[in-house]
Tab-separated table of C-alpha atoms in Angstrom:
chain	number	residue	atom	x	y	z
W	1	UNK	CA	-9.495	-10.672	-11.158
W	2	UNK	CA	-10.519	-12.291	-14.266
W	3	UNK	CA	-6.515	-14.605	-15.267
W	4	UNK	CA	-6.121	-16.256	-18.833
W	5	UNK	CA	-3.543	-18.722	-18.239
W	6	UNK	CA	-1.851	-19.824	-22.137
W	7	UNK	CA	0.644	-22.285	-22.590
W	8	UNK	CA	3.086	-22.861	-23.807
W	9	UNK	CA	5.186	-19.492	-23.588
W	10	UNK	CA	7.726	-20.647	-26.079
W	11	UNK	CA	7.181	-22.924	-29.158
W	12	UNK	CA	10.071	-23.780	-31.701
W	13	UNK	CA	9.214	-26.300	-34.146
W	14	UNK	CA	10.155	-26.951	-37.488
W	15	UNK	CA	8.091	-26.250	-40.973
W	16	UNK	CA	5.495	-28.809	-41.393
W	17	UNK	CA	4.623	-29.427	-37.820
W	18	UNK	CA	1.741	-29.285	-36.294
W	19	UNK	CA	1.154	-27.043	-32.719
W	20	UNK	CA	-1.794	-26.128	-30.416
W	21	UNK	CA	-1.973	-23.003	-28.002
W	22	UNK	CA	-4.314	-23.219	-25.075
W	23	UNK	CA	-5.627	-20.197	-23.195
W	24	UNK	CA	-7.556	-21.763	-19.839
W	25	UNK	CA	-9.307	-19.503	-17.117
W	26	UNK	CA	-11.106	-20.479	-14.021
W	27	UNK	CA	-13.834	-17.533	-15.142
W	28	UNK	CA	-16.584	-17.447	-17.785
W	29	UNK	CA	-15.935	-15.380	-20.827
W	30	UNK	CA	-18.817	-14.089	-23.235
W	31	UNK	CA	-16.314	-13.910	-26.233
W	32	UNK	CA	-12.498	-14.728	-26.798
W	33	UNK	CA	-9.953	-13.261	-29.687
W	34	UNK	CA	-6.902	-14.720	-30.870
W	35	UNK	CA	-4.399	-11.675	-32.206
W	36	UNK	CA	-1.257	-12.208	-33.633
W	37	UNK	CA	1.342	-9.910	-33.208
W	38	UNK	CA	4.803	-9.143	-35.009
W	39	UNK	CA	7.999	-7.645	-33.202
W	40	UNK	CA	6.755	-3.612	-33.217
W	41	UNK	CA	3.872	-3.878	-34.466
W	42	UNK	CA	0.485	-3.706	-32.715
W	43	UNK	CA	-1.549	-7.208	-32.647
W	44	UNK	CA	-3.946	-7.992	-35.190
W	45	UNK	CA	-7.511	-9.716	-34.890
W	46	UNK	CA	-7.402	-13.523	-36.228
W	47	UNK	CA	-10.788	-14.657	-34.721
W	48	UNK	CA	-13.590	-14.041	-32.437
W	49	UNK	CA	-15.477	-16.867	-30.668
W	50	UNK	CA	-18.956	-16.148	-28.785
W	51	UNK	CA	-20.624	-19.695	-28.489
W	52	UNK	CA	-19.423	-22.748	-26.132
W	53	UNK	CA	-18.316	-25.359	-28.162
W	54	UNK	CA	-17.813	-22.913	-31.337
W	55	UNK	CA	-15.240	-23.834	-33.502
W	56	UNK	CA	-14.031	-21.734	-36.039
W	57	UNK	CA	-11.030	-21.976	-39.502
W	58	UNK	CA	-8.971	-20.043	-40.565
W	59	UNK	CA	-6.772	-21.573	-43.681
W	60	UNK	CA	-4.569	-23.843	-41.437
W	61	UNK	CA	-5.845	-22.497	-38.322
W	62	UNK	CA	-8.753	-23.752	-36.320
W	63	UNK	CA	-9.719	-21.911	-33.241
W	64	UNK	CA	-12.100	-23.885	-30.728
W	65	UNK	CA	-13.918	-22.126	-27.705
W	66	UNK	CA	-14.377	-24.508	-24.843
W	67	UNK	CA	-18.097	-25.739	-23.986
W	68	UNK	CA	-18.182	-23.711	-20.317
W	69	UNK	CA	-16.467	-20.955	-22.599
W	70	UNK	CA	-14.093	-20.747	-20.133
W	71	UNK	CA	-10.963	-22.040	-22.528
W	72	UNK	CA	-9.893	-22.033	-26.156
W	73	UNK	CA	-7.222	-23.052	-28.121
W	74	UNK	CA	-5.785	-22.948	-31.191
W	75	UNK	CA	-4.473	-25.290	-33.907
W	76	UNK	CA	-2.088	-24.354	-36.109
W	77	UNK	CA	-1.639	-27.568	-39.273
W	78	UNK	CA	1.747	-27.734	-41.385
W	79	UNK	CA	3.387	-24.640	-39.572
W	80	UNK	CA	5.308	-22.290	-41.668
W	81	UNK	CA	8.085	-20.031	-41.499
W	82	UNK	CA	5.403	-16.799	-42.001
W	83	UNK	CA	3.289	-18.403	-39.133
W	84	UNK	CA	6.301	-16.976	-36.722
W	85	UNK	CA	4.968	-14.331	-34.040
W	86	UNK	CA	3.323	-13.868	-30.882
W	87	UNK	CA	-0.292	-15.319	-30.490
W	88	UNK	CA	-2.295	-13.798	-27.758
W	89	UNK	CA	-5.432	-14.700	-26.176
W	90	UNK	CA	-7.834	-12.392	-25.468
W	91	UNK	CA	-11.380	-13.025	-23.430
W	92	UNK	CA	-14.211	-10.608	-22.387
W	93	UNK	CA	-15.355	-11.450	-19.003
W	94	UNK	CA	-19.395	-12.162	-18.521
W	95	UNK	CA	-19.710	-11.108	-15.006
W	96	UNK	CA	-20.580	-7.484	-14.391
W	97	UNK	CA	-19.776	-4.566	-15.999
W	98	UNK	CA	-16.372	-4.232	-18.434
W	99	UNK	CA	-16.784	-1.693	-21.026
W	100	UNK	CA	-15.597	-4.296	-23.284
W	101	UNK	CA	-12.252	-4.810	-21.261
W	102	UNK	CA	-10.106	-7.170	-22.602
W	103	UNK	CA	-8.335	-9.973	-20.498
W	104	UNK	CA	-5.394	-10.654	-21.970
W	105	UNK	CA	-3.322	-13.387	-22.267
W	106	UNK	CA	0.583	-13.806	-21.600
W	107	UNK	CA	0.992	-15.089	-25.187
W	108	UNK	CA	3.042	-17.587	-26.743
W	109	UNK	CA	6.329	-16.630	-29.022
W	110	UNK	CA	5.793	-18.761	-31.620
W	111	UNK	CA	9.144	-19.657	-33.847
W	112	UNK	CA	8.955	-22.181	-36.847
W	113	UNK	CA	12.420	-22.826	-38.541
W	114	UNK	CA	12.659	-23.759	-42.135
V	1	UNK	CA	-12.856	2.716	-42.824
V	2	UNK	CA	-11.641	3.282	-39.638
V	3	UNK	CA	-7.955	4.078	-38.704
V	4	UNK	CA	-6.006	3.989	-35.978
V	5	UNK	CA	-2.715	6.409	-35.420
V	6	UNK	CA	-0.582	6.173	-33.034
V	7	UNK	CA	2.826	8.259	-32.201
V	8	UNK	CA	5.732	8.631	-32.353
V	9	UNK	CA	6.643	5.105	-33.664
V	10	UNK	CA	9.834	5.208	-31.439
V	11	UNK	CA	10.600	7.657	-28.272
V	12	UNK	CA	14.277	8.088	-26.193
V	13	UNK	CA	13.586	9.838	-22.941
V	14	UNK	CA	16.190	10.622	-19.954
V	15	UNK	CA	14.351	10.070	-16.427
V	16	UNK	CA	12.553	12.915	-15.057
V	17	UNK	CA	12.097	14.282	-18.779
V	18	UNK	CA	7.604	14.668	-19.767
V	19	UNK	CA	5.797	12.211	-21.599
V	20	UNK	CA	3.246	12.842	-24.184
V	21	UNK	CA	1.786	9.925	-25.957
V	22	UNK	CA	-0.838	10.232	-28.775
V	23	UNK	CA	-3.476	8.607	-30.439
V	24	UNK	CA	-6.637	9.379	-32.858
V	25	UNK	CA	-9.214	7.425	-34.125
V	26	UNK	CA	-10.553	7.750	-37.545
V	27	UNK	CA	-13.901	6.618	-39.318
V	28	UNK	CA	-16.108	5.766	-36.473
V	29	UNK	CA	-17.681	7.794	-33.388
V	30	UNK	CA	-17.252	7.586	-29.581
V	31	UNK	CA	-15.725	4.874	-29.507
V	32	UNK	CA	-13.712	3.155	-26.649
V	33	UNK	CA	-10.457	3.890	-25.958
V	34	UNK	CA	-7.735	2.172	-24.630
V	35	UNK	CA	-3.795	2.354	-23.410
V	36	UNK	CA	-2.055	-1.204	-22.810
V	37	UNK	CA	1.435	-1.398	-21.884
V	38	UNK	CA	3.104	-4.207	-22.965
V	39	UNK	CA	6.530	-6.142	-21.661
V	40	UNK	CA	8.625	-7.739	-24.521
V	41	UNK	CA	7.098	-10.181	-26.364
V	42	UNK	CA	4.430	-10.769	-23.357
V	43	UNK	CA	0.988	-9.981	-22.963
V	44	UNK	CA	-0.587	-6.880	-22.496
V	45	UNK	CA	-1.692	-4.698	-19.166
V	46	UNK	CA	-4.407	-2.473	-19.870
V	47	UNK	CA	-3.295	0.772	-18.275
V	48	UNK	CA	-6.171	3.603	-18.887
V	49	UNK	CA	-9.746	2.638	-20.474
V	50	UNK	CA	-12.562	5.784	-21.748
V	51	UNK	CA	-15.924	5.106	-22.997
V	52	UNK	CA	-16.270	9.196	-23.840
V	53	UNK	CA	-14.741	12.526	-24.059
V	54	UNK	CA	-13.175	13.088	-19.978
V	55	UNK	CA	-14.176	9.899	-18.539
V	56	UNK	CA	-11.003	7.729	-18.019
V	57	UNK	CA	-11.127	5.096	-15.824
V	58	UNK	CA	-7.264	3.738	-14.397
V	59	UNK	CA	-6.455	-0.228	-14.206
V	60	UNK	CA	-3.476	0.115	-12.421
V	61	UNK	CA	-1.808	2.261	-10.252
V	62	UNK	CA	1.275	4.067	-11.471
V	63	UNK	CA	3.502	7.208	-12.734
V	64	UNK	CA	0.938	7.883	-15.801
V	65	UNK	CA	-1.958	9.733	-16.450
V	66	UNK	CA	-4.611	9.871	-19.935
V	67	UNK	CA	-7.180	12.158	-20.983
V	68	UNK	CA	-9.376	12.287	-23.436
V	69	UNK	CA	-9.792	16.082	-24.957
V	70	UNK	CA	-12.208	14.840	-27.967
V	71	UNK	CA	-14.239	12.077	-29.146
V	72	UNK	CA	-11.323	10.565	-30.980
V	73	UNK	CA	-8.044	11.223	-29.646
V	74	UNK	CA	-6.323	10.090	-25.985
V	75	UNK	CA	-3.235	11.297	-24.916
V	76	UNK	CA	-0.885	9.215	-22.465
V	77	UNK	CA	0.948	11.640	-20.063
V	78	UNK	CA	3.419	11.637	-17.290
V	79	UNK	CA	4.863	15.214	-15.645
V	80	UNK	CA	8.091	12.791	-14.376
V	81	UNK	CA	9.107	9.598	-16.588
V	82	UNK	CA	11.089	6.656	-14.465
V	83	UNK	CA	13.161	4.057	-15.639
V	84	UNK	CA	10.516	1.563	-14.864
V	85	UNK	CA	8.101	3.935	-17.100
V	86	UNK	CA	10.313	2.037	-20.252
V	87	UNK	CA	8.309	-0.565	-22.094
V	88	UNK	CA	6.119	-0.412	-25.755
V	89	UNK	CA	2.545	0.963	-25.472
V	90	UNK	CA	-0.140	0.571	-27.258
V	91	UNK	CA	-3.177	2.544	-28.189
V	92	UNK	CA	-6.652	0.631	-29.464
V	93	UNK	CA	-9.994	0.961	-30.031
V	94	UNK	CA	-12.956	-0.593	-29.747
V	95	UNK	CA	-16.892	-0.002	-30.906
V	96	UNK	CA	-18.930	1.095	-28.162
V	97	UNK	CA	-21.847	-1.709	-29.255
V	98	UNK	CA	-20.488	-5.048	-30.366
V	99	UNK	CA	-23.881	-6.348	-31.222
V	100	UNK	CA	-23.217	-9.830	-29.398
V	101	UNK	CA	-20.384	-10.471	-31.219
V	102	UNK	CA	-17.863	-9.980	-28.717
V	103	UNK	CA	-15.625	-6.778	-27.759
V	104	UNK	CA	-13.158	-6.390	-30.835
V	105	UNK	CA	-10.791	-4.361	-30.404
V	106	UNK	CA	-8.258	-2.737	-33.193
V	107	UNK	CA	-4.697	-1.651	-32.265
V	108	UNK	CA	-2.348	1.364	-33.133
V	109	UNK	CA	1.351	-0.119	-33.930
V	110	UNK	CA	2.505	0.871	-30.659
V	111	UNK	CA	5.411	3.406	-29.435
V	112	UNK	CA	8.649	1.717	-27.985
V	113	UNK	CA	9.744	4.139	-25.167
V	114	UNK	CA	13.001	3.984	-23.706
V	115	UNK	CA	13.644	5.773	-20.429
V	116	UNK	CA	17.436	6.507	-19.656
């Protein structure tokens, strides 16, 4: 079984801070998403990484995808109040066959106070 | 472009009660289908996966079924409904080539069932 371990869980910081997520497996992924996801809502695509070492922005977000593209994290500069949700990590597993099964992540609750 | 519905937005069940879950896709062909299940403000658990019209393949053991009656629409079922069977699901879809780019996958805005 193919684990994404992300950390931390919980994250409440105040506007203006800076935070990183991490999303670390033992396993090899071909790609990994970030989503973001609002209380009942479904998640929503922020960025795809395919290449070791890629590193992609996003406005104040920069998503990096590990060399051995088996972790990523991302960076979130000068948190604001609308950067509040739940991030979740998402990986497609190279070995064998997964019909483009996602791993998922347990996702971090991320809270910024103004 | 492609669409993705999912309902009923919100769902009150007593135990025992049938389950019928649905979700079409809109704008694209044969594409993958999935059901995730997803614990509050957690990560998800992919439940059922289909790459085509009857083929459903099961993650996990458990009180549901799906099928998949036509190229764009999967249906999440269950004859009995338990407490444990309480929880927000989610319905997505996914292109059945991703050209090297990676499996993306695009997500209905989920159904919060509540099983009493």
């Amino acid at each position: 079984t193919q684990l994404l371990e992300q950390s931390p869980q919980f994250l409440s910081i105040q506007e203006g801070e800076n935070l990183t997520v991490y999303c670390n497996s033992s396993s090899v992924f071909s790609s990994l998403q970030w989503y973001r996801q609002e209380p009942g809502e479904g998640p929503v695509l922020l960025v795809t990484v395919v290449t070791g070492g890629e590193v992609k922005k996003l406005k104040r977000l920069t998503f990096q995808f590990g060399d051995a593209r088996k972790d990523s994290s991302l960076h979130i500069t000068a948190a604001q109040p609308g950067d509040t949700g739940l991030y979740l990590c998402a990986g497609v597993w190279a070995g064998g066959t997964s019909y483009g099964k996602l791993t998922f992540g347990q996702g971090t609750i991320l809270t910024v106070h103004p | 472009s492609q669409t993705i519905h999912q309902w009923p937005a919100t769902l009150v069940q007593p135990v025992g009660s049938p389950l019928s879950l649905e979700c079409t896709v809109e704008g694209t062909s044969n594409p993958n289908l999935y059901w995730y299940r997803q614990a509050a403000g957690r990560g998800l658990q992919l439940l059922f996966y289909s790459v085509g019209i009857g083929q459903i393949s099961s993650e996990v053991p458990q009180n549901l079924s799906a099928s998949r009656p036509q190229d764009r629409q999967f249906i999440l079922s269950s004859k009995k409904l338990l407490l444990s069977d309480s929880g927000f699901y989610l319905c997505a879809w996914s292109p059945t080539r991703t050209s090297g780019v990676g499996n993306i996958q695009y997500f209905g805005a989920g159904t919060r069932l509540s099983v009493l």
